[in-house]
Short mmCIF file of C-alpha atoms and ligand atoms in Angstrom, two decimals:
data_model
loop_
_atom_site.label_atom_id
_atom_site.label_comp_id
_atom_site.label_asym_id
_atom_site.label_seq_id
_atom_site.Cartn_x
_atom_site.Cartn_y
_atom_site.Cartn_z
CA UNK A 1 -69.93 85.93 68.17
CA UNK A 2 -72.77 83.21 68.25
CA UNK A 3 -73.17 80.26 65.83
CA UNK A 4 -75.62 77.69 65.66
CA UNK A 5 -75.60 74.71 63.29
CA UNK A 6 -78.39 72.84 62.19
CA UNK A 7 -79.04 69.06 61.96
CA UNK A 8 -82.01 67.27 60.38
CA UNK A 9 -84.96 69.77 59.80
CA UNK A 10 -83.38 72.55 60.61
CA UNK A 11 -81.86 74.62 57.50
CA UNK A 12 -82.83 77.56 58.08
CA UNK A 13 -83.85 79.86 61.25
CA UNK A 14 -86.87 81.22 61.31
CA UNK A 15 -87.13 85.24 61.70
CA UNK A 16 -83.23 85.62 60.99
CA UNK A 17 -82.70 88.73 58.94
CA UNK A 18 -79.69 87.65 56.91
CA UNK A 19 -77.23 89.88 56.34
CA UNK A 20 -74.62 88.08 54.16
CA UNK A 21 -73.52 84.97 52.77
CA UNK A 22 -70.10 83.96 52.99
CA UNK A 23 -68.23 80.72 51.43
CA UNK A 24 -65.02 79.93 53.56
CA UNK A 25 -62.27 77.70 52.16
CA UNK A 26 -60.66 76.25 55.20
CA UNK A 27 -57.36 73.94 55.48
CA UNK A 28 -59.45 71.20 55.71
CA UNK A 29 -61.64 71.29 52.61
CA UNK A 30 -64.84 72.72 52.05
CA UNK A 31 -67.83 73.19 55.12
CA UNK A 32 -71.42 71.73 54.24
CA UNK A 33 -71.97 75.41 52.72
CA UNK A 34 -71.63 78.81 52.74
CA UNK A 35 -71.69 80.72 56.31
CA UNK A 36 -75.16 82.63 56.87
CA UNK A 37 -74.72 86.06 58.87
CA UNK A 38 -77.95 87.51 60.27
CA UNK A 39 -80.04 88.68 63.01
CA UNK A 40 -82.90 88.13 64.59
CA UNK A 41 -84.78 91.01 66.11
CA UNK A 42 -82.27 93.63 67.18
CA UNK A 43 -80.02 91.13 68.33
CA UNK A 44 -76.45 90.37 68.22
CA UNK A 45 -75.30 89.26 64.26
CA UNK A 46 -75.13 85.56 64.16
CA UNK A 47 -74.01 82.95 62.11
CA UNK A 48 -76.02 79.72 60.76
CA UNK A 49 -74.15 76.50 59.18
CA UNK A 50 -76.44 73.63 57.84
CA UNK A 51 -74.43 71.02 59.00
CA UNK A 52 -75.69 68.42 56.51
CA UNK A 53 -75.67 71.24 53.41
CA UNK A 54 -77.91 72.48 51.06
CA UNK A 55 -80.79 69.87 50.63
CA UNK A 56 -79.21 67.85 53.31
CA UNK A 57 -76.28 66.19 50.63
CA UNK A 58 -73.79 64.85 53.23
CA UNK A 59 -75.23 62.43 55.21
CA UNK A 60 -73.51 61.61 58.96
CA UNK A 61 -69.67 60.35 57.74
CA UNK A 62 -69.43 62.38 55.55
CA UNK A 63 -69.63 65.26 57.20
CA UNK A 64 -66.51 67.51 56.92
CA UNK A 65 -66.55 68.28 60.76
CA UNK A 66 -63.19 70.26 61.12
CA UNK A 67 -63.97 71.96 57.63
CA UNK A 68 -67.14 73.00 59.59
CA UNK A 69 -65.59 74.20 62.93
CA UNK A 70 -62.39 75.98 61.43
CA UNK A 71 -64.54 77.98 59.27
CA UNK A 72 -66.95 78.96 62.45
CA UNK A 73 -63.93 79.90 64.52
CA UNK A 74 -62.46 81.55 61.67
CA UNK A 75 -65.63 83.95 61.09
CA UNK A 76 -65.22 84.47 64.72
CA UNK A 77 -67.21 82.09 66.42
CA UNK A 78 -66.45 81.52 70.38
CA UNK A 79 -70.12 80.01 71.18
CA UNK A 80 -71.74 77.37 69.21
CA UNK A 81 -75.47 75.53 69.45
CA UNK A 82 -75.66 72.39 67.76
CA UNK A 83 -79.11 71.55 67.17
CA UNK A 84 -79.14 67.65 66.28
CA UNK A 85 -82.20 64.64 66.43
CA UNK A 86 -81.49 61.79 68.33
CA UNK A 87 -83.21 58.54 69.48
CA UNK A 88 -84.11 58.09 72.94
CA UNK A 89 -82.73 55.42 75.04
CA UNK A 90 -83.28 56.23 78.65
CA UNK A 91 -86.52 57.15 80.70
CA UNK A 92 -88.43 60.37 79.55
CA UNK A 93 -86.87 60.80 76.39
CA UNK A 94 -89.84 59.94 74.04
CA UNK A 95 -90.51 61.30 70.72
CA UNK A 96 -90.87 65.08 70.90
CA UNK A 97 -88.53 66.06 73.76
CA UNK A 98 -85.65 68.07 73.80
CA UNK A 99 -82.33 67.51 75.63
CA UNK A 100 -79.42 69.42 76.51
CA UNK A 101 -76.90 66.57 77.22
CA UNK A 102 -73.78 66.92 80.03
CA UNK A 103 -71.90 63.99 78.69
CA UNK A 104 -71.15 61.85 75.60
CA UNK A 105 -69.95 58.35 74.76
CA UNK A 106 -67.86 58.08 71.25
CA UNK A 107 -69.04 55.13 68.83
CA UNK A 108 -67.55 57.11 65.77
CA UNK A 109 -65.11 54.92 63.66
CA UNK A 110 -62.06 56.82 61.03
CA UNK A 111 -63.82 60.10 61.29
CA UNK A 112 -61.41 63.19 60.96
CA UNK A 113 -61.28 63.95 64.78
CA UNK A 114 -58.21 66.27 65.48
CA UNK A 115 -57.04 69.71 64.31
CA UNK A 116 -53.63 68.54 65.54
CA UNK A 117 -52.57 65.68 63.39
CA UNK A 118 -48.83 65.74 64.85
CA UNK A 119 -45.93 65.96 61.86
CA UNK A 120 -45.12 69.84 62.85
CA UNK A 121 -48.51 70.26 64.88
CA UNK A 122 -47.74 69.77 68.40
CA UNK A 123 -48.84 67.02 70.31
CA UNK A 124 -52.42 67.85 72.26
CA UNK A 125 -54.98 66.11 74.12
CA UNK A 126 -57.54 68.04 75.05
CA UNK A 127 -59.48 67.72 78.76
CA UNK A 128 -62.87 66.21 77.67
CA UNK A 129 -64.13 65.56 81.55
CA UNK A 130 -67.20 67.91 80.86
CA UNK A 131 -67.11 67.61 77.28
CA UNK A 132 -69.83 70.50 76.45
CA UNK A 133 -69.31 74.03 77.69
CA UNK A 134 -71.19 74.95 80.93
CA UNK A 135 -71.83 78.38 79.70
CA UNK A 136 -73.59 77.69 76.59
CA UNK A 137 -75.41 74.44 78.21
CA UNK A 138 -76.84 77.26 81.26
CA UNK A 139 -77.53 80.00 78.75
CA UNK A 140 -79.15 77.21 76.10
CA UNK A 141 -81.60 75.84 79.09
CA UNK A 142 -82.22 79.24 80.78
CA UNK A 143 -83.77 80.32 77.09
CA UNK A 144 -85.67 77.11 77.50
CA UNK A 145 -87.27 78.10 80.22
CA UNK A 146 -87.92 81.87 79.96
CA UNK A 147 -90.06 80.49 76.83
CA UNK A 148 -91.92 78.21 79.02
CA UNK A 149 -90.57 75.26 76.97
CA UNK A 150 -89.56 72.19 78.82
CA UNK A 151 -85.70 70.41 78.20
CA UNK A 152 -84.71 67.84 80.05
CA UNK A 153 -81.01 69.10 81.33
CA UNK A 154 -78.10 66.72 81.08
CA UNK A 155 -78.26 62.92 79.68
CA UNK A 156 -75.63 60.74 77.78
CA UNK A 157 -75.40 61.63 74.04
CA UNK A 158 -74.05 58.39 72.13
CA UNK A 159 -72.43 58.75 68.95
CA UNK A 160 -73.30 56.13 66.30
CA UNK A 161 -71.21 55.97 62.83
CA UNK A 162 -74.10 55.56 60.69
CA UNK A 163 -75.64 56.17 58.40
CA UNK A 164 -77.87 53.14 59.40
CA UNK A 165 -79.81 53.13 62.44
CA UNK A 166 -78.68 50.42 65.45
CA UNK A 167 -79.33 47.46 65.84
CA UNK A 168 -81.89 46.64 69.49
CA UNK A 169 -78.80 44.33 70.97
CA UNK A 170 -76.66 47.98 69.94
CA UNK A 171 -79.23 49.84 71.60
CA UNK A 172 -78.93 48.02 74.73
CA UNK A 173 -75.45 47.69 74.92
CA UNK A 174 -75.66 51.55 74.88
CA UNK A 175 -77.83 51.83 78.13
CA UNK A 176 -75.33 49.35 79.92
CA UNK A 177 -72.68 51.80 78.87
CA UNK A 178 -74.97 54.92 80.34
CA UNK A 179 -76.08 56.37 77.48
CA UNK A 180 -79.50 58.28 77.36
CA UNK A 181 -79.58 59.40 74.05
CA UNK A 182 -78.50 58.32 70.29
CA UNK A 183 -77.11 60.54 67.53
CA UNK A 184 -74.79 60.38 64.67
CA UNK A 185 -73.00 64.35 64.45
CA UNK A 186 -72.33 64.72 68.11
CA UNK A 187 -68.82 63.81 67.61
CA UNK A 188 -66.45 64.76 66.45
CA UNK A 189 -67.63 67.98 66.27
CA UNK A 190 -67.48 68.47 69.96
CA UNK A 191 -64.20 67.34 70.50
CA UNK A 192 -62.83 69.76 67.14
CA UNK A 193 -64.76 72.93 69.17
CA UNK A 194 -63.09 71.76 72.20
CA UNK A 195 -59.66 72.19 70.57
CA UNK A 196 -60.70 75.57 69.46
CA UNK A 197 -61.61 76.72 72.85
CA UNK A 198 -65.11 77.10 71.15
CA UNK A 199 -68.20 77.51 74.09
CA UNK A 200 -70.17 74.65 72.40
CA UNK A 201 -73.22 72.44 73.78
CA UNK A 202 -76.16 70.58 72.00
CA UNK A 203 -79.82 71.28 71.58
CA UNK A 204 -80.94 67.22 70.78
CA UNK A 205 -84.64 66.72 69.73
CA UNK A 206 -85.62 63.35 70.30
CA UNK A 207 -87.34 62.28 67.08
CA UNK A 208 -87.64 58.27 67.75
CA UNK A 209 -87.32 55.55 70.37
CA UNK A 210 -84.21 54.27 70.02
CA UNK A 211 -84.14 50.58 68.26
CA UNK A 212 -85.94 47.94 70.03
CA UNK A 213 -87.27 50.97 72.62
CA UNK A 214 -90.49 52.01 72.95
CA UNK A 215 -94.08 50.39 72.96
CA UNK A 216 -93.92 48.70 69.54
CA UNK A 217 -90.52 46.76 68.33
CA UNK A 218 -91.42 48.00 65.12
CA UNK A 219 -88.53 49.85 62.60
CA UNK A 220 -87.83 53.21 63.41
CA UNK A 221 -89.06 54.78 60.11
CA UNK A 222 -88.05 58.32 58.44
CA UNK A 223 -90.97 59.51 57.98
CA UNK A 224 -91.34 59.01 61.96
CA UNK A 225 -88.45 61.14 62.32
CA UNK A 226 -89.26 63.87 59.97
CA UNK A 227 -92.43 63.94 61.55
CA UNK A 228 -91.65 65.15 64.36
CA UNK A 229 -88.88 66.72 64.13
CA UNK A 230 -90.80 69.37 61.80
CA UNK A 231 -93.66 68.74 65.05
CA UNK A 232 -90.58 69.88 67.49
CA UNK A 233 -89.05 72.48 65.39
CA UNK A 234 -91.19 75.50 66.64
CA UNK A 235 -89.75 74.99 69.86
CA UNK A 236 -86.33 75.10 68.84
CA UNK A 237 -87.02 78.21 67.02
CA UNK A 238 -88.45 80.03 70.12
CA UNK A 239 -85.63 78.70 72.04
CA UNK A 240 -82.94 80.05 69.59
CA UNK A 241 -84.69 83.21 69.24
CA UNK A 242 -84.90 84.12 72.63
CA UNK A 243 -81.00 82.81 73.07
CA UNK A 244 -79.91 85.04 70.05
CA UNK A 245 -82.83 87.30 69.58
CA UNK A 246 -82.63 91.00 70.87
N1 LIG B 301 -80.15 56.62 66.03
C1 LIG B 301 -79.13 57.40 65.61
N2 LIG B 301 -79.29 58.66 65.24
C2 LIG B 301 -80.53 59.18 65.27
C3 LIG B 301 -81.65 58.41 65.67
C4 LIG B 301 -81.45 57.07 66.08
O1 LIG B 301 -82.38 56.34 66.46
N3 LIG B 301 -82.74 59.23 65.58
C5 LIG B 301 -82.30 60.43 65.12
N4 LIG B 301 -80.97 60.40 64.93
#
């Protein structure tokens, strides 16, 4: 089974039939919301999370990320899109693009990151070389382009704490370390799907230049990145819909 979970702007999927609405209680506490089954088309039944819940309530660090993934797995989810905005840092990633990143850097900071907390859990350290599943990143961009919808494949995905934006000196500091890209959900939710064997990768629409990037050195504003996220969102749709769609 397929799952996708949406970041800012997108709570709902356009032309999923739903089927059922299910509220999971996991170990861990209580996911952003209730699991949405549906289709779209004659396709495959899905699920859909809102990662950020119902009138997006939880903002970055306060997401309950293993809440999140234990309930996906638990409905039976083995391949995961996250869809999540990001600021670009690196060439070609203006306002409006999408992404599918190959690699991330970690800036998180006392997030729950583990399903295996030691005490009686065993001791694990999961391989994070290629930290996003190959599968899911092929099958994601291969959607992308049987739409006719360009996505630039691979890039750095940085992981901020938030909830504020970075600062420019931040923002550089990331490009020295390689990063492409800036978001605040990446992790740890791909490190949590990692330790469920979960098929996960990321579907990142650029919504802003990254602090300090850009023509203007002006602040990065929300209504910038609402702006065009809900200008970018069509695309995602088609893209999901032809990835999940039958
Ligand atoms: N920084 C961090 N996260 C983001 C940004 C940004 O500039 N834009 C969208 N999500």
């Amino acid at each position: 089974m397929q799952a996708i979970i949406g970041g800012t702007g997108l709570y709902k999927l356009t032309g999923l039939t739903v089927t059922r609405r299910r509220a999971v209680r996991s170990p861990y506490g209580e996911p952003s919301g209730a699991l949405t089954y549906g289709r779209i088309g004659n396709g495959e039944e899905i699920i859909f999370l809102a990662r950020h819940g119902h009138g997006h309530a939880f903002p970055p660090h306060r997401i309950n990320y293993r809440a999140n993934l234990w309930a996906l797995h638990e409905a039976g989810a083995r391949r995961i899109v996250s869809v999540a905005s990001v600021g670009g840092i690196g060439e070609g990633l203006a306002p409006g693009t999408l992404a599918v990143p190959d690699q991330i850097v970690d800036y998180t900071t006392s997030r729950q990151s583990t399903f295996y907390e030691g005490g009686d859990q065993p001791v694990v350290h999961v391989d994070m070389t290629l930290p996003y599943g190959e599968a899911m990143r092929r099958d994601l961009l291969a959607a992308a382009a049987r739409c006719g919808i360009a996505v630039r494949d691979g890039g750095v995905y940085g992981c901020t704490q938030g909830p504020r934006l970075e600062t420019a000196a931040e923002i550089r500091r990331m490009e020295r370390d390689g990063c492409d890209m800036v978001g605040m959900t990446g992790m740890p939710e791909a490190g949590l799907a990692r330790e469920l064997e979960i098929d996960y990768a990321a579907l990142c629409v650029v919504t802003n230049y990254a602090a300090g990037k850009g023509a203007s050195s002006e602040a990065i504003s929300m209504e910038e990145i609402r702006d065009t996220v809900d200008d970018t969102m069509q695309d995602v749709h088609r893209i999901l819909g032809e990835l999940v769609g039958g």
